[in-house]
C-alpha positions as protocol buffer text, in pm:
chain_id: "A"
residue {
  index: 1
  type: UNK
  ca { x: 0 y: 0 z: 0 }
}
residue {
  index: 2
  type: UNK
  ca { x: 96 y: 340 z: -56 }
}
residue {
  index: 3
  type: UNK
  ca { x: 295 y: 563 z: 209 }
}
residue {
  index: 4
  type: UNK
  ca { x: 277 y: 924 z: 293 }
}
residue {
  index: 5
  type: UNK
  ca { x: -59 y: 1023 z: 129 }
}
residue {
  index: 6
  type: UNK
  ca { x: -81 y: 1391 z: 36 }
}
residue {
  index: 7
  type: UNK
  ca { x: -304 y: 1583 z: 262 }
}
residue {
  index: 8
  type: UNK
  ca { x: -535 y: 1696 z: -13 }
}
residue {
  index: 9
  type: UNK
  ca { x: -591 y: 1459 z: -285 }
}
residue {
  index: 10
  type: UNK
  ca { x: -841 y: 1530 z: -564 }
}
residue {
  index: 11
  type: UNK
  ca { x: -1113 y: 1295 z: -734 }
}
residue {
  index: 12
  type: UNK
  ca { x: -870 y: 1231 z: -1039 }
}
residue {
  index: 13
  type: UNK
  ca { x: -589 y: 1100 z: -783 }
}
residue {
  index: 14
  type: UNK
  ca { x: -815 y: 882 z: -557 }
}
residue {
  index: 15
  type: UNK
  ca { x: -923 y: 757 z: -877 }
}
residue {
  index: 16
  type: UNK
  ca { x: -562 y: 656 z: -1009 }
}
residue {
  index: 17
  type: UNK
  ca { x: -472 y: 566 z: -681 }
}
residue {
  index: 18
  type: UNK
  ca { x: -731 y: 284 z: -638 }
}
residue {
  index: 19
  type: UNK
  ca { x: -673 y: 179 z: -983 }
}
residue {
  index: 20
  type: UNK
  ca { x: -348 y: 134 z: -1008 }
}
residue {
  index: 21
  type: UNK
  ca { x: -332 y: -40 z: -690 }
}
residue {
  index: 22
  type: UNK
  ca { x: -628 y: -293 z: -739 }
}
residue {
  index: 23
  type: UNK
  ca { x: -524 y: -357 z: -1088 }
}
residue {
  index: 24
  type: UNK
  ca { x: -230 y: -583 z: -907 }
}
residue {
  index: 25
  type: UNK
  ca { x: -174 y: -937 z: -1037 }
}
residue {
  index: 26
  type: UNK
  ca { x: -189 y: -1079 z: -654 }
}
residue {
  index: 27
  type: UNK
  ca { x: -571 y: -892 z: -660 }
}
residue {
  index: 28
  type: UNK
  ca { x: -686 y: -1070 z: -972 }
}
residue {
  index: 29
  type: UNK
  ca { x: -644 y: -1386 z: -880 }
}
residue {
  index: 30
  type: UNK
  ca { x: -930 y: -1328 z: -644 }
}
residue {
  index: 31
  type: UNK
  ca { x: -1124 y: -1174 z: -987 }
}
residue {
  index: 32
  type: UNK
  ca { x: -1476 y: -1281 z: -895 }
}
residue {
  index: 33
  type: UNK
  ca { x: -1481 y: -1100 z: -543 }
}
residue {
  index: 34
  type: UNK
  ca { x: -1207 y: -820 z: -629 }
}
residue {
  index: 35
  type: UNK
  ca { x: -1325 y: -708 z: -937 }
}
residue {
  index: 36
  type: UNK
  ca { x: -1669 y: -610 z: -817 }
}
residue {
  index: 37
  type: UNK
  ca { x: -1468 y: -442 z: -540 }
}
residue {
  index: 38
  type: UNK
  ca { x: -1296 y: -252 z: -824 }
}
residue {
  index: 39
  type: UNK
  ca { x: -1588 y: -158 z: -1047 }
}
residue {
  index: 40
  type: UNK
  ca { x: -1769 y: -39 z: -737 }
}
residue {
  index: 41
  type: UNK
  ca { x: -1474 y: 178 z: -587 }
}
residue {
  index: 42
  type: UNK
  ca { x: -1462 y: 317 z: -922 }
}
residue {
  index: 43
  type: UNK
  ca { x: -1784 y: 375 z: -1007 }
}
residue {
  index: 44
  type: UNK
  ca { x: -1842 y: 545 z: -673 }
}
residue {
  index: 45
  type: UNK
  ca { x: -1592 y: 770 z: -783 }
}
residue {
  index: 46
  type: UNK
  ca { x: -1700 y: 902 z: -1132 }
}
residue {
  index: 47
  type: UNK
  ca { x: -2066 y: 926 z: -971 }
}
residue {
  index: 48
  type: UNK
  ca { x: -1984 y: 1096 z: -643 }
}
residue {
  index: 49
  type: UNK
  ca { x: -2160 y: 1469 z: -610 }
}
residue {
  index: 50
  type: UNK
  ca { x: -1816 y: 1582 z: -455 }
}
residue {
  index: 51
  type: UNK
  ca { x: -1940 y: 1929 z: -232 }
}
residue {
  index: 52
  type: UNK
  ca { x: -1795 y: 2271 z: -326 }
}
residue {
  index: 53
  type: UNK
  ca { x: -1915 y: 2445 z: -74 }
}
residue {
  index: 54
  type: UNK
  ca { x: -2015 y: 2224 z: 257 }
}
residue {
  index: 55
  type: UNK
  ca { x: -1647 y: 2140 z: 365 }
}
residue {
  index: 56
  type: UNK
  ca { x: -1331 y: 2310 z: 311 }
}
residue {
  index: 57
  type: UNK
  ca { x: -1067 y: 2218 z: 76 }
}
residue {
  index: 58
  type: UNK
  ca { x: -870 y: 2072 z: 351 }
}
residue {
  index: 59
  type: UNK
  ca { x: -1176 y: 1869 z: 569 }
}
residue {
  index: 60
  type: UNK
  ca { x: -1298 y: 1751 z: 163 }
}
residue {
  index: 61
  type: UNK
  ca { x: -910 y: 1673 z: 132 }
}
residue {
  index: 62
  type: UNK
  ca { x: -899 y: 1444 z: 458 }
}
residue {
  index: 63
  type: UNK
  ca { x: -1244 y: 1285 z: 393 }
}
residue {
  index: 64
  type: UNK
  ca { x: -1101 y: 1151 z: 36 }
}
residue {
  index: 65
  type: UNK
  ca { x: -782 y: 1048 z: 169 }
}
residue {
  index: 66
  type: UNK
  ca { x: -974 y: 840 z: 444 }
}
residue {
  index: 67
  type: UNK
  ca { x: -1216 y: 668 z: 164 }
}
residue {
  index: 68
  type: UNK
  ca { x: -872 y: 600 z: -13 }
}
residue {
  index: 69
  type: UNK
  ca { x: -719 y: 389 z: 286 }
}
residue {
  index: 70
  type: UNK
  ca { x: -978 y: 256 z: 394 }
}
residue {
  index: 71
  type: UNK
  ca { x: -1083 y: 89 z: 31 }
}
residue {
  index: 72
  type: UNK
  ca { x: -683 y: -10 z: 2 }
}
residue {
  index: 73
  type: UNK
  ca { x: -706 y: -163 z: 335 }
}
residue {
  index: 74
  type: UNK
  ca { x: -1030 y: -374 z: 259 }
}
residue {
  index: 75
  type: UNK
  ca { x: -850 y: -496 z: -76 }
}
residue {
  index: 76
  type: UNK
  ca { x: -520 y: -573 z: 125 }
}
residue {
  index: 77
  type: UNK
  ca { x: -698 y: -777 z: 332 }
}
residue {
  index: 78
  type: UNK
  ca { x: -854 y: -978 z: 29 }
}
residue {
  index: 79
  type: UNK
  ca { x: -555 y: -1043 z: -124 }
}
residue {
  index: 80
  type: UNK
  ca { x: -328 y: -1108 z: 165 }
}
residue {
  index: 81
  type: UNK
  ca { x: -390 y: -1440 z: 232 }
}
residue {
  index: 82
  type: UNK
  ca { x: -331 y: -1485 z: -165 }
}
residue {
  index: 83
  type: UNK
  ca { x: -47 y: -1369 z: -140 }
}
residue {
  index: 84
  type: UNK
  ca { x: 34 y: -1623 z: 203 }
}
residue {
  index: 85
  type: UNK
  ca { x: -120 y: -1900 z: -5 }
}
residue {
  index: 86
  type: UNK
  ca { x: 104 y: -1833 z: -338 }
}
residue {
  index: 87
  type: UNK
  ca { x: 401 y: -1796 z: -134 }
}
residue {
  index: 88
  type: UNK
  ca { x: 310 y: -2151 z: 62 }
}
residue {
  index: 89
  type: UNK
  ca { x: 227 y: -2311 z: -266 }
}
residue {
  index: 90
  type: UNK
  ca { x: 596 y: -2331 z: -296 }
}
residue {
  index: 91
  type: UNK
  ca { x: 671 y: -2343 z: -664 }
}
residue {
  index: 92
  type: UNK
  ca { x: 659 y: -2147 z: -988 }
}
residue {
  index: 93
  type: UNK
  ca { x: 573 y: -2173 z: -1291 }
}
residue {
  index: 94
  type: UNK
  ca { x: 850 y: -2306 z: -1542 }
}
residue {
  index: 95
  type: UNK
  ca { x: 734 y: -2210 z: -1923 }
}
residue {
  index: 96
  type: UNK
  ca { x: 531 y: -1931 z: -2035 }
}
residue {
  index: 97
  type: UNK
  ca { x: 247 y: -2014 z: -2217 }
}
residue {
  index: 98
  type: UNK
  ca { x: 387 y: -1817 z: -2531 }
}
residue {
  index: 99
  type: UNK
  ca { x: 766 y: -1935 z: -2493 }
}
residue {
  index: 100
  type: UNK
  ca { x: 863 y: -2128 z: -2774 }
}
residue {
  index: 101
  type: UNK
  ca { x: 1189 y: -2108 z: -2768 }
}
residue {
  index: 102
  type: UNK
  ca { x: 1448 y: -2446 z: -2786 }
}
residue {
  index: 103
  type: UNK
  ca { x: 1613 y: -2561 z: -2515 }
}
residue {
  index: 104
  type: UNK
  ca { x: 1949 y: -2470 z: -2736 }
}
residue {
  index: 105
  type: UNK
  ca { x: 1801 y: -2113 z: -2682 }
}
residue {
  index: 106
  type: UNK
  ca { x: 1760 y: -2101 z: -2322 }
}
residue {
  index: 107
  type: UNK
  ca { x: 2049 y: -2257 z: -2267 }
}
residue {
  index: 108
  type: UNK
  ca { x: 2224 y: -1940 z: -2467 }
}
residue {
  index: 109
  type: UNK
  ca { x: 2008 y: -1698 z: -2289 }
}
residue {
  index: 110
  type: UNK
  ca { x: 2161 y: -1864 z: -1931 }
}
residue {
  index: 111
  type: UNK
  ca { x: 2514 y: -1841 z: -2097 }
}
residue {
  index: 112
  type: UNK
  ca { x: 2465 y: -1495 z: -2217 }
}
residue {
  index: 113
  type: UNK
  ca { x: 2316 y: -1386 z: -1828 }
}
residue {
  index: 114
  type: UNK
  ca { x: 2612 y: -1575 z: -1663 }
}
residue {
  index: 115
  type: UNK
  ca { x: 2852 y: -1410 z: -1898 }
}
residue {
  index: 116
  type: UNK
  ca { x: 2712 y: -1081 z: -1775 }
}
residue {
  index: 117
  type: UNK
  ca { x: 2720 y: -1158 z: -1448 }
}
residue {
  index: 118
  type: UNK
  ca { x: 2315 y: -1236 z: -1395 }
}
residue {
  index: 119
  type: UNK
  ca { x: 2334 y: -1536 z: -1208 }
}
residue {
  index: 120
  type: UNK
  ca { x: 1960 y: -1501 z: -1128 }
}
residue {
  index: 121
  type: UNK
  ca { x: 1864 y: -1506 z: -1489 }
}
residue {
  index: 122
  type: UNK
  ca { x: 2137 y: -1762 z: -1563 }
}
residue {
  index: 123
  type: UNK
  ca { x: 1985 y: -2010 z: -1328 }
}
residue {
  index: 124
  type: UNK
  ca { x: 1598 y: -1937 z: -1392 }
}
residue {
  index: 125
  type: UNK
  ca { x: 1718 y: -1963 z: -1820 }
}
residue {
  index: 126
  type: UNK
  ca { x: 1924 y: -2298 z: -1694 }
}
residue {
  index: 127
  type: UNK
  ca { x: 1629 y: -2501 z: -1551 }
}
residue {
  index: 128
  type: UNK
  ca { x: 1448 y: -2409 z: -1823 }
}
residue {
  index: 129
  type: UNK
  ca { x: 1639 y: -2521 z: -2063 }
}
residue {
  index: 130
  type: UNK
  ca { x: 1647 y: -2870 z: -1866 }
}
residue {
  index: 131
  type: UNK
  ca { x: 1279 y: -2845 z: -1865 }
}
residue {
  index: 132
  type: UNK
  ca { x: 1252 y: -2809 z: -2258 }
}
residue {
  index: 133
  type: UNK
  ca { x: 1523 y: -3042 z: -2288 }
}
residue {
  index: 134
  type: UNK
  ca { x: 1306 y: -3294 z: -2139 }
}
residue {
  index: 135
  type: UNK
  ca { x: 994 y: -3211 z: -2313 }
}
residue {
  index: 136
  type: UNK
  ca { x: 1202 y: -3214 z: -2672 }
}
residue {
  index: 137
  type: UNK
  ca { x: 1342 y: -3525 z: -2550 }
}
residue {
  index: 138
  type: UNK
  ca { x: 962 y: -3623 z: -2504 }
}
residue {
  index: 139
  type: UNK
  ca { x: 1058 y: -3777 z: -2132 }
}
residue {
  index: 140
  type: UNK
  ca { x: 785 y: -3556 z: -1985 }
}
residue {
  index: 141
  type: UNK
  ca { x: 461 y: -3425 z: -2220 }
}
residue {
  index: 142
  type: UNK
  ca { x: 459 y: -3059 z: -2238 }
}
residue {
  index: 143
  type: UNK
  ca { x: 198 y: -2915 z: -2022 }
}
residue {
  index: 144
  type: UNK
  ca { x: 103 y: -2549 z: -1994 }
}
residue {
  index: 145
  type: UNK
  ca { x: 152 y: -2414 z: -1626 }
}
residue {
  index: 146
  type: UNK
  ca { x: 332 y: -2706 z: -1481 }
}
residue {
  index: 147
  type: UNK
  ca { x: 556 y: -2628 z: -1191 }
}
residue {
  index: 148
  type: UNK
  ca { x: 885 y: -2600 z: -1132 }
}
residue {
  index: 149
  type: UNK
  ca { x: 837 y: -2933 z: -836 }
}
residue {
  index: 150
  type: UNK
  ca { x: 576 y: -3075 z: -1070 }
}
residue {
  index: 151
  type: UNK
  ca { x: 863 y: -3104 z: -1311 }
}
residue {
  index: 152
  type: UNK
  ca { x: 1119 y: -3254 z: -1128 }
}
residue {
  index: 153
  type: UNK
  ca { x: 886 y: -3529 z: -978 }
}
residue {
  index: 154
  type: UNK
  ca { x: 752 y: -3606 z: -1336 }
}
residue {
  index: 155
  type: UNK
  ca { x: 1096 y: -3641 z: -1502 }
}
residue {
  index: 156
  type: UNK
  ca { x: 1196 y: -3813 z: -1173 }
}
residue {
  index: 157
  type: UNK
  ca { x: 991 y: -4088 z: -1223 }
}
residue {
  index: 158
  type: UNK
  ca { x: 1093 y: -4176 z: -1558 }
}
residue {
  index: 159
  type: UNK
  ca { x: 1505 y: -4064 z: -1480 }
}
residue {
  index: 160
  type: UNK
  ca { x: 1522 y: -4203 z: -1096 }
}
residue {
  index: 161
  type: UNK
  ca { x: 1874 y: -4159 z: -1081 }
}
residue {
  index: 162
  type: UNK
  ca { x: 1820 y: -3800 z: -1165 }
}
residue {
  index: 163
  type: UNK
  ca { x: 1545 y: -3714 z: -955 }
}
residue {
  index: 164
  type: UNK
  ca { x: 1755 y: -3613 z: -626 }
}
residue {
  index: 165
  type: UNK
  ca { x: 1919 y: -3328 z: -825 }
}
residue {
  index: 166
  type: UNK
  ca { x: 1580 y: -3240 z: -1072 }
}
residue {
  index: 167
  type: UNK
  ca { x: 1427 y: -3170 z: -696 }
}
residue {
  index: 168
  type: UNK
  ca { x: 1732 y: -2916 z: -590 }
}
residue {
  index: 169
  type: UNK
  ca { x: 1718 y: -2742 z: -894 }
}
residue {
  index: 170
  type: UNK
  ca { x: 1336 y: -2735 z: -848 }
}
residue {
  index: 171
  type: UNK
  ca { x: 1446 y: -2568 z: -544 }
}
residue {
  index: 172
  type: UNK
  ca { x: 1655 y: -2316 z: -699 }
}
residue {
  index: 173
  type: UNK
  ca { x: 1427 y: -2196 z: -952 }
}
residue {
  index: 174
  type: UNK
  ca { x: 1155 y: -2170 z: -709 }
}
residue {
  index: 175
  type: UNK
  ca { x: 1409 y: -1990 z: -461 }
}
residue {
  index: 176
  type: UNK
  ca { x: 1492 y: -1744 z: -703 }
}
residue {
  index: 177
  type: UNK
  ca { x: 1178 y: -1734 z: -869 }
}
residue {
  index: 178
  type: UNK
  ca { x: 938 y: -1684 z: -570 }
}
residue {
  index: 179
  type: UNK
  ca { x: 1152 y: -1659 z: -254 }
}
residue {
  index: 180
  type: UNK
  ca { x: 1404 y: -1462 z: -171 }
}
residue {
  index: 181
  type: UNK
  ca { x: 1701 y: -1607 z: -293 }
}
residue {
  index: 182
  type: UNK
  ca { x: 2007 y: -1486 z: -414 }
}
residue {
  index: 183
  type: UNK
  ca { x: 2174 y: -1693 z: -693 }
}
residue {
  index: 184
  type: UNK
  ca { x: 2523 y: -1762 z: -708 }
}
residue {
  index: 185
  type: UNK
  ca { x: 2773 y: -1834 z: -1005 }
}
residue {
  index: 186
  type: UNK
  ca { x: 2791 y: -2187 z: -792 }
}
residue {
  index: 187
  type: UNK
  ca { x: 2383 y: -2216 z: -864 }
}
residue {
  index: 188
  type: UNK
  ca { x: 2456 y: -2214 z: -1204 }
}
residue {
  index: 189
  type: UNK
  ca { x: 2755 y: -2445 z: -1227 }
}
residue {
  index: 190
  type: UNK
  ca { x: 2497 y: -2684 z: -1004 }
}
residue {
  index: 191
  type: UNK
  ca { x: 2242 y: -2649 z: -1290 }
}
residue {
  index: 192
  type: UNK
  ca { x: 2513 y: -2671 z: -1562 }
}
residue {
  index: 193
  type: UNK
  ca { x: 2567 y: -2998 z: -1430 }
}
residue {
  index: 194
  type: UNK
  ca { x: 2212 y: -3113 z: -1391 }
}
residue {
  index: 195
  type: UNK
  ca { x: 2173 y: -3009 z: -1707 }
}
residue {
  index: 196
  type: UNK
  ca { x: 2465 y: -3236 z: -1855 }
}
residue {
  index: 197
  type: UNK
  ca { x: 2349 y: -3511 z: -1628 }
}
residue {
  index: 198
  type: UNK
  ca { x: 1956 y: -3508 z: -1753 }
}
residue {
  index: 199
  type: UNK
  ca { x: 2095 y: -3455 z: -2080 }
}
residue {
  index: 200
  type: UNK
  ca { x: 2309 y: -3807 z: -2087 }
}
residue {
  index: 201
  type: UNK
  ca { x: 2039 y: -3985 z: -1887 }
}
residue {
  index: 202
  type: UNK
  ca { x: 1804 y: -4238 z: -2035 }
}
residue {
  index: 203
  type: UNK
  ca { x: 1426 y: -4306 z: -1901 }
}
residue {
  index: 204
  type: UNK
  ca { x: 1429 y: -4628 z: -1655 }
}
residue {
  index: 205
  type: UNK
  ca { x: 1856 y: -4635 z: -1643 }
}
residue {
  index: 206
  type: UNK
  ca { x: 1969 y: -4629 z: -1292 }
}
residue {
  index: 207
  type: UNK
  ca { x: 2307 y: -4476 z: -1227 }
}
């Protein structure tokens, strides 16, 4: 939520206020209660008979700014315990929907970020690749919206020998990803490895 709200805020700067707050991705996943929330807040707003005359700009001023927080605080409190439950869920997404890139390319994109010095886009690029890699390889069916875990238990089951280390980088990417993680040039030479490893493997071979 926002800090240090100006003492006398208009109609036009509630409005943008609420609306660029509400319009947050952690709101919309609550999109059947919050979006009524946000058509009503908004609404309210472009049909409000605002006074000229009964308060003062200041009082009119601290009346808005009150609405404001106390609307910001209602939504907060709708999408906190998304945000709790997202954060518990414990793993990200691995592909976007519209990614079609090769696992040659993501594996470039990691070398090009470690190069640079990214390691957090190295290693997020890295497990991707192994991801793709897998799904070219056609050891796991691609699957719109899988998870970072959900992969490394899937490709687990068919590489067992792999599935210790396809569950740490799991880790990783969700670390980095969702958590608050810092990656590290060793992250990436873990994943390089994994990589490698998942790359040489065969479904159903035991190491």
């Amino acid at each position: 939520m926002r800090a240090g709200l100006p003492v006398v805020p208009d109609r036009d700067t509630a409005r943008e206020w609420l609306s660029s707050e509400l319009q947050g991705p952690e709101y919309a996943e609550r999109e059947s209660l919050l979006s009524r929330l946000i058509s009503w807040v908004l609404d309210w707003l472009n049909g409000i008979d605002w006074p000229d005359t009964s308060m003062s700009g200041p009082q009119l001023g601290v009346v808005i700014a009150v609405v404001v927080v106390v609307v910001l605080v209602l939504a907060w409190l709708v999408a906190g315990p998304v945000r709790l439950g997202r954060n518990r869920a414990g793993s990200a997404e691995v592909l976007d929907a519209d990614d079609a890139r090769t696992a040659t390319q993501m594996r470039a994109a990691a070398d090009a970020a470690a190069a640079s010095g990214d390691w957090r886009t190295a290693a997020v690029e890295r497990f991707r690749a192994v991801v793709r890699s897998l799904e070219e390889r056609v050891i796991i069916d691609p699957r719109p919206g899988r998870t970072a875990q959900e992969a490394a238990a899937d490709a687990g089951a068919r590489l067992p020998a792999q599935a210790a280390g396809l569950r740490s980088g799991a880790d990783l990417f969700d670390g980095v990803e969702y958590g608050d993680r810092v990656a590290t040039q060793g992250d990436d030479a873990d994943l390089r490895a994994l990589d490698a490893e998942v790359t040489a493997a065969r479904p159903g071979v035991s190491a």
